[in-house]
Amino acid sequence: MKKEFHGRRTGRSGFAGRSLMTLALVFSLIVTLPFLSNAAENDGGREGSVTVSAANADEFPDLAEAELVIDLYKVAEVSMVDDGYSYQLVAPYTGLVIPDVMNSDRWRKLSQEAAKITLDTESGSSRQEPYKTGATQQAIGELEPGLYLLVVRNNGATDYVTTTKDGADIVTRVSSDAHTYTFLPELVSLPTKEPDANGVVNTDNPGDWIYDIEVTLKPEQELNNGSLKIVKTLQGSNTGKEPETFVFDVEAVLDGVKVYSDVVTMVFNGPGVQELLIENIPIGATVTVTEVYSGARCTLVTSGTQTVTIAADEIVSVAFTNKYDGNNGGGSITNHFRHEADGWKLDQLYDKSQR
């Protein structure tokens, strides 16, 4: 029976000012499924290699910073028979069942079953010792023909295994300064055949067996977040004994897209210093903080607008200082906030009748 596998890949989800709700996982661009076949004669089961590119460098340029390594776990050996071969599962994978008829869903299911045996989601690391480990874009050689589970991780990482948010799939997590990437563990088989004109890898395809495989993976990308601290100092004497409210507009932009927008407040019952921490702002975003209301009886003595860039390894800060201006009149101000397309707006209604 003719065995086919139609490889597929899923496009990258965009980021629109919030964390991604789901992770769209993808298969490798080269997926191999050798079964016993009538294809060209094998050449005795010689050793081969796997070279893995973790992603397109133009699309994910900062992955080069992540120091990725590839772990290969041997799931099955291959018996070369005449002009084809068959699998023999090895420990601890002997309980797996390789279907006679394979499609993309069954291939993914089998990959996940192998990953559950190999990786521990509770400890976030591997339960098994890799058969071979190597760097991305470098050939991992001296591989006997077989079925291998391919796992991507950061070099030196001990906590890299997690699941999708719905818990349906095991993934590995790698990080650069600005992003977190997730990879689906993949099964690759050695040797393989060239895909046909439709991109289908079929053991009946013409041509020689390929023992040096190149695999390109496409991860899902999510922005890492950092933090911003607003430090507020109020100087002078609160002779009126009434609290003062200070209002700040916070806007963050990354690559020309607004990724965070909010209005925050601080209330002072007297002079002193307060700090307000704002989390979950994407790293690399430019944040503009504007003090849009400075209290009924206070004067701003520093710049009313400050701009910083969110960093990966520190909490960035902006500082504002006000002082009591001695105006102890009895007027009142009512603040009303409204959100428009270009951000939050403050309307102040001043009641002079109480003066």
CSV table of C-alpha atoms in Angstrom, one decimal:
chain,number,residue,atom,x,y,z
A,1,MET,CA,0.0,0.0,0.0
A,2,LYS,CA,1.2,3.4,-0.9
A,3,LYS,CA,2.1,5.5,2.2
A,4,GLU,CA,1.9,9.3,2.1
A,5,PHE,CA,2.3,12.2,4.4
A,6,HIS,CA,1.2,15.7,3.6
A,7,GLY,CA,3.4,18.1,5.5
A,8,ARG,CA,1.8,21.5,6.5
A,9,ARG,CA,2.7,24.6,8.2
A,10,THR,CA,0.6,27.3,9.9
A,11,GLY,CA,1.2,31.0,9.6
A,12,ARG,CA,2.4,33.1,12.5
A,13,SER,CA,-0.2,34.8,14.6
A,14,GLY,CA,0.1,38.6,14.9
A,15,PHE,CA,0.4,40.6,18.2
A,16,ALA,CA,-2.1,43.4,18.7
A,17,GLY,CA,-1.3,44.9,22.1
A,18,ARG,CA,-2.0,41.9,24.2
A,19,SER,CA,-0.7,38.4,24.9
A,20,LEU,CA,-1.6,35.7,22.5
A,21,MET,CA,-4.5,33.6,23.9
A,22,THR,CA,-3.5,30.4,22.1
A,23,LEU,CA,-0.4,28.9,20.6
A,24,ALA,CA,-0.7,27.8,17.0
A,25,LEU,CA,1.8,24.9,16.7
A,26,VAL,CA,3.3,23.8,13.5
A,27,PHE,CA,5.0,20.8,11.9
A,28,SER,CA,8.5,20.9,10.3
A,29,LEU,CA,8.8,21.7,6.7
A,30,ILE,CA,10.5,18.4,6.0
A,31,VAL,CA,8.7,15.5,7.5
A,32,THR,CA,9.8,11.9,6.8
A,33,LEU,CA,7.7,8.8,7.1
A,34,PRO,CA,9.6,5.8,5.7
A,35,PHE,CA,7.8,2.5,5.8
A,36,LEU,CA,8.4,-0.8,4.0
A,37,SER,CA,8.2,0.1,0.4
A,38,ASN,CA,9.0,-0.7,-3.2
A,39,ALA,CA,11.2,2.3,-3.7
A,40,ALA,CA,14.8,2.4,-4.9
A,41,GLU,CA,17.2,0.0,-3.2
A,42,ASN,CA,18.6,1.1,0.2
A,43,ASP,CA,22.3,1.2,0.6
A,44,GLY,CA,22.8,-1.1,3.6
A,45,GLY,CA,21.5,1.3,6.4
A,46,ARG,CA,24.5,3.5,6.5
A,47,GLU,CA,24.7,6.3,9.1
A,48,GLY,CA,23.3,9.7,8.3
A,49,SER,CA,22.7,13.2,9.8
A,50,VAL,CA,20.0,15.7,10.7
A,51,THR,CA,20.5,19.4,10.4
A,52,VAL,CA,17.9,21.6,12.1
A,53,SER,CA,17.2,25.3,11.4
A,54,ALA,CA,15.0,26.5,14.3
A,55,ALA,CA,13.3,29.2,12.2
A,56,ASN,CA,13.6,31.6,9.3
A,57,ALA,CA,16.3,34.1,10.3
A,58,ASP,CA,14.6,36.9,8.5
A,59,GLU,CA,11.3,36.3,10.2
A,60,PHE,CA,12.7,35.6,13.7
A,61,PRO,CA,16.1,37.4,13.8
A,62,ASP,CA,16.5,37.3,17.6
A,63,LEU,CA,16.4,33.5,17.8
A,64,ALA,CA,20.1,33.6,17.0
A,65,GLU,CA,20.6,35.2,20.4
A,66,ALA,CA,18.8,32.3,22.1
A,67,GLU,CA,21.7,29.7,21.9
A,68,LEU,CA,19.5,26.9,20.9
A,69,VAL,CA,20.4,23.2,21.0
A,70,ILE,CA,18.6,20.2,19.5
A,71,ASP,CA,18.1,16.9,21.5
A,72,LEU,CA,17.5,13.8,19.5
A,73,TYR,CA,15.9,10.8,21.3
A,74,LYS,CA,15.9,7.4,19.6
A,75,VAL,CA,12.3,6.0,19.4
A,76,ALA,CA,12.8,3.2,17.0
A,77,GLU,CA,15.5,1.3,15.1
A,78,VAL,CA,15.1,0.6,11.4
A,79,SER,CA,15.6,-2.8,9.8
A,80,MET,CA,16.7,-2.5,6.2
A,81,VAL,CA,14.9,-5.1,4.1
A,82,ASP,CA,15.7,-5.4,0.4
A,83,ASP,CA,14.6,-2.0,-1.0
A,84,GLY,CA,12.8,-0.7,2.1
A,85,TYR,CA,12.8,-1.0,5.9
A,86,SER,CA,10.6,-1.3,8.9
A,87,TYR,CA,10.6,0.0,12.5
A,88,GLN,CA,11.4,-1.8,15.8
A,89,LEU,CA,10.5,0.4,18.8
A,90,VAL,CA,13.2,0.6,21.6
A,91,ALA,CA,12.8,1.2,25.3
A,92,PRO,CA,11.1,3.2,26.8
A,93,TYR,CA,9.0,3.6,23.7
A,94,THR,CA,8.0,0.0,23.2
A,95,GLY,CA,4.4,0.7,24.2
A,96,LEU,CA,3.8,3.0,21.3
A,97,VAL,CA,1.8,1.9,18.2
A,98,ILE,CA,2.9,3.1,14.8
A,99,PRO,CA,-0.2,3.1,12.6
A,100,ASP,CA,-0.2,1.2,9.3
A,101,VAL,CA,-1.8,4.2,7.6
A,102,MET,CA,-0.4,7.6,8.6
A,103,ASN,CA,-1.7,11.1,8.1
A,104,SER,CA,-0.8,14.4,9.7
A,105,ASP,CA,-3.1,14.0,12.7
A,106,ARG,CA,-1.8,10.5,13.5
A,107,TRP,CA,1.8,11.7,13.1
A,108,ARG,CA,1.2,14.6,15.5
A,109,LYS,CA,-0.5,12.2,18.0
A,110,LEU,CA,2.4,9.8,17.8
A,111,SER,CA,4.9,12.7,18.3
A,112,GLN,CA,3.0,13.8,21.4
A,113,GLU,CA,2.9,10.2,22.8
A,114,ALA,CA,6.6,10.0,22.4
A,115,ALA,CA,7.0,13.4,24.0
A,116,LYS,CA,5.0,12.4,27.0
A,117,ILE,CA,7.4,9.5,27.6
A,118,THR,CA,10.5,11.7,27.0
A,119,LEU,CA,9.6,15.0,28.7
A,120,ASP,CA,8.3,15.8,32.2
A,121,THR,CA,5.8,18.6,32.3
A,122,GLU,CA,5.9,18.8,36.1
A,123,SER,CA,9.7,19.2,36.3
A,124,GLY,CA,10.0,21.1,33.0
A,125,SER,CA,12.9,19.0,31.8
A,126,SER,CA,13.7,15.7,30.2
A,127,ARG,CA,13.1,12.3,31.8
A,128,GLN,CA,15.5,10.5,29.3
A,129,GLU,CA,19.0,11.1,28.3
A,130,PRO,CA,19.3,12.3,24.7
A,131,TYR,CA,20.7,10.0,22.1
A,132,LYS,CA,22.5,12.9,20.4
A,133,THR,CA,22.7,16.6,21.1
A,134,GLY,CA,23.8,19.3,18.7
A,135,ALA,CA,23.5,23.0,17.7
A,136,THR,CA,21.1,24.4,15.2
A,137,GLN,CA,22.2,24.7,11.6
A,138,GLN,CA,25.0,22.2,12.3
A,139,ALA,CA,24.8,18.6,11.2
A,140,ILE,CA,24.1,16.1,14.0
A,141,GLY,CA,26.0,13.1,12.5
A,142,GLU,CA,26.7,9.5,13.1
A,143,LEU,CA,23.0,8.7,13.3
A,144,GLU,CA,21.9,5.1,12.6
A,145,PRO,CA,18.7,4.7,10.5
A,146,GLY,CA,15.8,5.1,12.8
A,147,LEU,CA,12.9,7.2,14.2
A,148,TYR,CA,14.0,10.1,16.3
A,149,LEU,CA,12.1,12.6,18.5
A,150,LEU,CA,13.5,16.1,18.0
A,151,VAL,CA,13.3,18.6,20.9
A,152,VAL,CA,14.4,22.2,20.9
A,153,ARG,CA,15.6,24.0,24.0
A,154,ASN,CA,17.9,26.8,25.2
A,155,ASN,CA,21.5,25.8,25.9
A,156,GLY,CA,21.8,25.0,29.6
A,157,ALA,CA,18.1,25.3,30.3
A,158,THR,CA,16.6,23.1,32.9
A,159,ASP,CA,13.0,24.3,32.8
A,160,TYR,CA,11.9,24.3,29.2
A,161,VAL,CA,8.9,21.9,29.0
A,162,THR,CA,5.4,23.2,29.2
A,163,THR,CA,2.0,22.7,27.6
A,164,THR,CA,-0.3,24.8,25.4
A,165,LYS,CA,-2.8,26.9,27.4
A,166,ASP,CA,-5.5,24.4,26.8
A,167,GLY,CA,-3.2,21.6,28.0
A,168,ALA,CA,-3.7,19.6,24.8
A,169,ASP,CA,0.0,19.5,23.6
A,170,ILE,CA,3.4,19.3,25.1
A,171,VAL,CA,5.7,22.1,23.8
A,172,THR,CA,9.2,23.3,24.6
A,173,ARG,CA,9.9,26.9,25.4
A,174,VAL,CA,12.9,28.9,24.5
A,175,SER,CA,13.6,32.6,25.1
A,176,SER,CA,15.5,35.6,23.7
A,177,ASP,CA,15.5,39.0,25.3
A,178,ALA,CA,12.3,40.2,23.6
A,179,HIS,CA,10.4,37.0,22.8
A,180,THR,CA,9.4,33.6,24.0
A,181,TYR,CA,9.2,30.9,21.4
A,182,THR,CA,7.4,27.5,21.6
A,183,PHE,CA,8.2,24.4,19.6
A,184,LEU,CA,6.3,21.3,19.1
A,185,PRO,CA,8.4,18.1,19.6
A,186,GLU,CA,8.8,16.5,16.2
A,187,LEU,CA,9.4,12.9,15.0
A,188,VAL,CA,11.8,12.6,12.1
A,189,SER,CA,12.8,9.4,10.3
A,190,LEU,CA,16.1,8.5,8.7
A,191,PRO,CA,16.5,7.9,5.8
A,192,THR,CA,13.9,9.6,3.7
A,193,LYS,CA,13.0,10.5,0.1
A,194,GLU,CA,12.6,13.8,-1.8
A,195,PRO,CA,9.1,15.2,-1.8
A,196,ASP,CA,7.1,15.0,-5.0
A,197,ALA,CA,5.9,18.0,-7.0
A,198,ASN,CA,3.1,18.5,-4.4
A,199,GLY,CA,5.4,18.5,-1.5
A,200,VAL,CA,4.3,15.0,-0.4
A,201,VAL,CA,7.0,12.7,1.1
A,202,ASN,CA,6.2,9.2,-0.1
A,203,THR,CA,8.3,6.1,0.2
A,204,ASP,CA,7.3,5.2,-3.4
A,205,ASN,CA,8.8,8.5,-4.7
A,206,PRO,CA,11.6,7.9,-7.2
A,207,GLY,CA,15.2,8.6,-6.4
A,208,ASP,CA,17.7,7.5,-3.8
A,209,TRP,CA,17.2,7.4,-0.1
A,210,ILE,CA,18.4,10.5,1.6
A,211,TYR,CA,20.6,10.0,4.7
A,212,ASP,CA,21.5,13.6,5.4
A,213,ILE,CA,18.2,15.3,6.3
A,214,GLU,CA,17.6,19.1,6.6
A,215,VAL,CA,14.7,20.1,8.8
A,216,THR,CA,13.3,23.7,9.2
A,217,LEU,CA,11.0,24.3,12.1
A,218,LYS,CA,8.7,27.3,12.5
A,219,PRO,CA,7.9,28.2,16.2
A,220,GLU,CA,5.1,30.3,17.6
A,221,GLN,CA,6.4,33.7,18.9
A,222,GLU,CA,5.1,35.7,21.9
A,223,LEU,CA,6.4,39.0,23.2
A,224,ASN,CA,8.1,39.0,26.6
A,225,ASN,CA,6.9,41.5,29.1
A,226,GLY,CA,8.7,43.9,31.4
A,227,SER,CA,7.8,46.4,34.1
A,228,LEU,CA,7.6,50.2,34.6
A,229,LYS,CA,7.8,52.0,38.0
A,230,ILE,CA,6.2,55.4,38.5
A,231,VAL,CA,7.9,57.2,41.4
A,232,LYS,CA,5.9,60.1,42.8
A,233,THR,CA,7.3,62.7,45.4
A,234,LEU,CA,5.1,65.3,47.0
A,235,GLN,CA,6.8,68.1,48.9
A,236,GLY,CA,5.7,70.8,51.2
A,237,SER,CA,3.0,71.0,53.9
A,238,ASN,CA,-0.6,69.7,53.6
A,239,THR,CA,-2.2,72.6,55.6
A,240,GLY,CA,-5.6,71.7,54.3
A,241,LYS,CA,-5.4,68.1,55.6
A,242,GLU,CA,-7.3,66.9,52.5
A,243,PRO,CA,-6.0,64.1,50.2
A,244,GLU,CA,-4.5,64.9,46.8
A,245,THR,CA,-5.0,62.7,43.7
A,246,PHE,CA,-2.5,62.5,40.9
A,247,VAL,CA,-3.4,61.0,37.6
A,248,PHE,CA,-1.0,59.5,34.9
A,249,ASP,CA,-1.7,58.5,31.3
A,250,VAL,CA,0.5,55.6,30.3
A,251,GLU,CA,0.9,54.7,26.6
A,252,ALA,CA,3.3,52.1,25.1
A,253,VAL,CA,4.2,51.7,21.4
A,254,LEU,CA,6.2,48.9,19.8
A,255,ASP,CA,7.1,48.9,16.1
A,256,GLY,CA,4.6,51.6,15.5
A,257,VAL,CA,1.7,49.7,17.2
A,258,LYS,CA,0.2,50.7,20.5
A,259,VAL,CA,0.6,47.8,22.8
A,260,TYR,CA,-0.5,49.2,26.2
A,261,SER,CA,-2.8,52.1,27.2
A,262,ASP,CA,-4.1,52.9,30.7
A,263,VAL,CA,-4.7,55.7,33.2
A,264,VAL,CA,-3.4,55.2,36.8
A,265,THR,CA,-3.8,57.3,40.0
A,266,MET,CA,-1.9,57.9,43.2
A,267,VAL,CA,-3.5,59.4,46.3
A,268,PHE,CA,-1.5,61.3,48.9
A,269,ASN,CA,-2.7,62.3,52.4
A,270,GLY,CA,0.4,64.3,53.0
A,271,PRO,CA,4.0,64.8,51.7
A,272,GLY,CA,6.1,61.8,51.0
A,273,VAL,CA,7.1,59.3,48.2
A,274,GLN,CA,5.0,56.6,46.6
A,275,GLU,CA,5.8,54.0,43.9
A,276,LEU,CA,3.4,52.4,41.5
A,277,LEU,CA,4.5,49.3,39.5
A,278,ILE,CA,3.0,48.6,36.1
A,279,GLU,CA,3.7,45.1,34.7
A,280,ASN,CA,3.1,43.2,31.5
A,281,ILE,CA,4.4,45.9,29.1
A,282,PRO,CA,6.2,44.3,26.1
A,283,ILE,CA,10.0,44.5,26.2
A,284,GLY,CA,11.4,47.0,23.8
A,285,ALA,CA,8.2,49.2,23.9
A,286,THR,CA,8.6,52.9,24.2
A,287,VAL,CA,6.5,54.2,27.0
A,288,THR,CA,5.3,57.7,27.5
A,289,VAL,CA,4.0,58.7,30.9
A,290,THR,CA,2.1,62.0,31.3
A,291,GLU,CA,0.9,63.5,34.5
A,292,VAL,CA,-2.5,64.7,33.3
A,293,TYR,CA,-3.8,65.9,36.7
A,294,SER,CA,-1.6,67.2,39.5
A,295,GLY,CA,-4.0,67.6,42.4
A,296,ALA,CA,-6.2,70.5,43.4
A,297,ARG,CA,-3.5,72.4,45.5
A,298,CYS,CA,-0.2,71.2,44.0
A,299,THR,CA,2.3,72.3,41.4
A,300,LEU,CA,4.3,70.0,39.2
A,301,VAL,CA,8.0,70.9,39.5
A,302,THR,CA,9.4,68.2,37.1
A,303,SER,CA,8.6,67.6,33.5
A,304,GLY,CA,5.0,66.5,33.0
A,305,THR,CA,5.8,64.0,30.3
A,306,GLN,CA,8.6,61.4,30.5
A,307,THR,CA,9.6,58.6,28.0
A,308,VAL,CA,11.5,55.3,28.7
A,309,THR,CA,12.0,52.0,26.9
A,310,ILE,CA,11.0,48.8,28.6
A,311,ALA,CA,14.1,46.6,29.3
A,312,ALA,CA,14.5,42.8,29.6
A,313,ASP,CA,16.5,42.7,32.8
A,314,GLU,CA,15.5,45.7,34.9
A,315,ILE,CA,12.5,47.6,36.0
A,316,VAL,CA,12.6,51.0,34.3
A,317,SER,CA,11.4,54.1,36.2
A,318,VAL,CA,10.0,57.5,35.7
A,319,ALA,CA,9.9,60.1,38.5
A,320,PHE,CA,7.6,63.0,39.1
A,321,THR,CA,7.8,65.6,41.9
A,322,ASN,CA,5.0,68.0,43.0
A,323,LYS,CA,4.8,70.5,45.9
A,324,TYR,CA,1.9,72.0,47.7
A,325,ASP,CA,1.3,75.5,46.3
A,326,GLY,CA,-0.5,76.9,49.4
A,327,ASN,CA,-3.9,77.3,47.6
A,328,ASN,CA,-6.3,76.1,50.3
A,329,GLY,CA,-9.5,77.3,48.6
A,330,GLY,CA,-12.6,75.3,49.0
A,331,GLY,CA,-13.2,74.7,45.4
A,332,SER,CA,-13.6,71.1,44.1
A,333,ILE,CA,-12.6,69.3,41.0
A,334,THR,CA,-14.4,66.2,39.5
A,335,ASN,CA,-12.4,64.0,37.2
A,336,HIS,CA,-14.0,62.1,34.4
A,337,PHE,CA,-12.0,59.7,32.2
A,338,ARG,CA,-13.0,58.6,28.8
A,339,HIS,CA,-11.2,56.3,26.3
A,340,GLU,CA,-11.0,57.3,22.7
A,341,ALA,CA,-9.2,55.9,19.7
A,342,ASP,CA,-6.0,57.8,20.5
A,343,GLY,CA,-6.0,57.0,24.2
A,344,TRP,CA,-7.5,58.1,27.5
A,345,LYS,CA,-8.8,61.6,27.9
A,346,LEU,CA,-9.4,63.5,31.2
A,347,ASP,CA,-12.2,66.0,31.7
A,348,GLN,CA,-12.0,68.2,34.8
A,349,LEU,CA,-15.1,69.9,36.1
A,350,TYR,CA,-14.2,72.7,38.6
A,351,ASP,CA,-16.9,73.9,41.0
A,352,LYS,CA,-16.1,77.5,42.0
A,353,SER,CA,-19.2,77.9,44.2
A,354,GLN,CA,-17.4,76.3,47.1
A,355,ARG,CA,-14.6,78.9,47.2
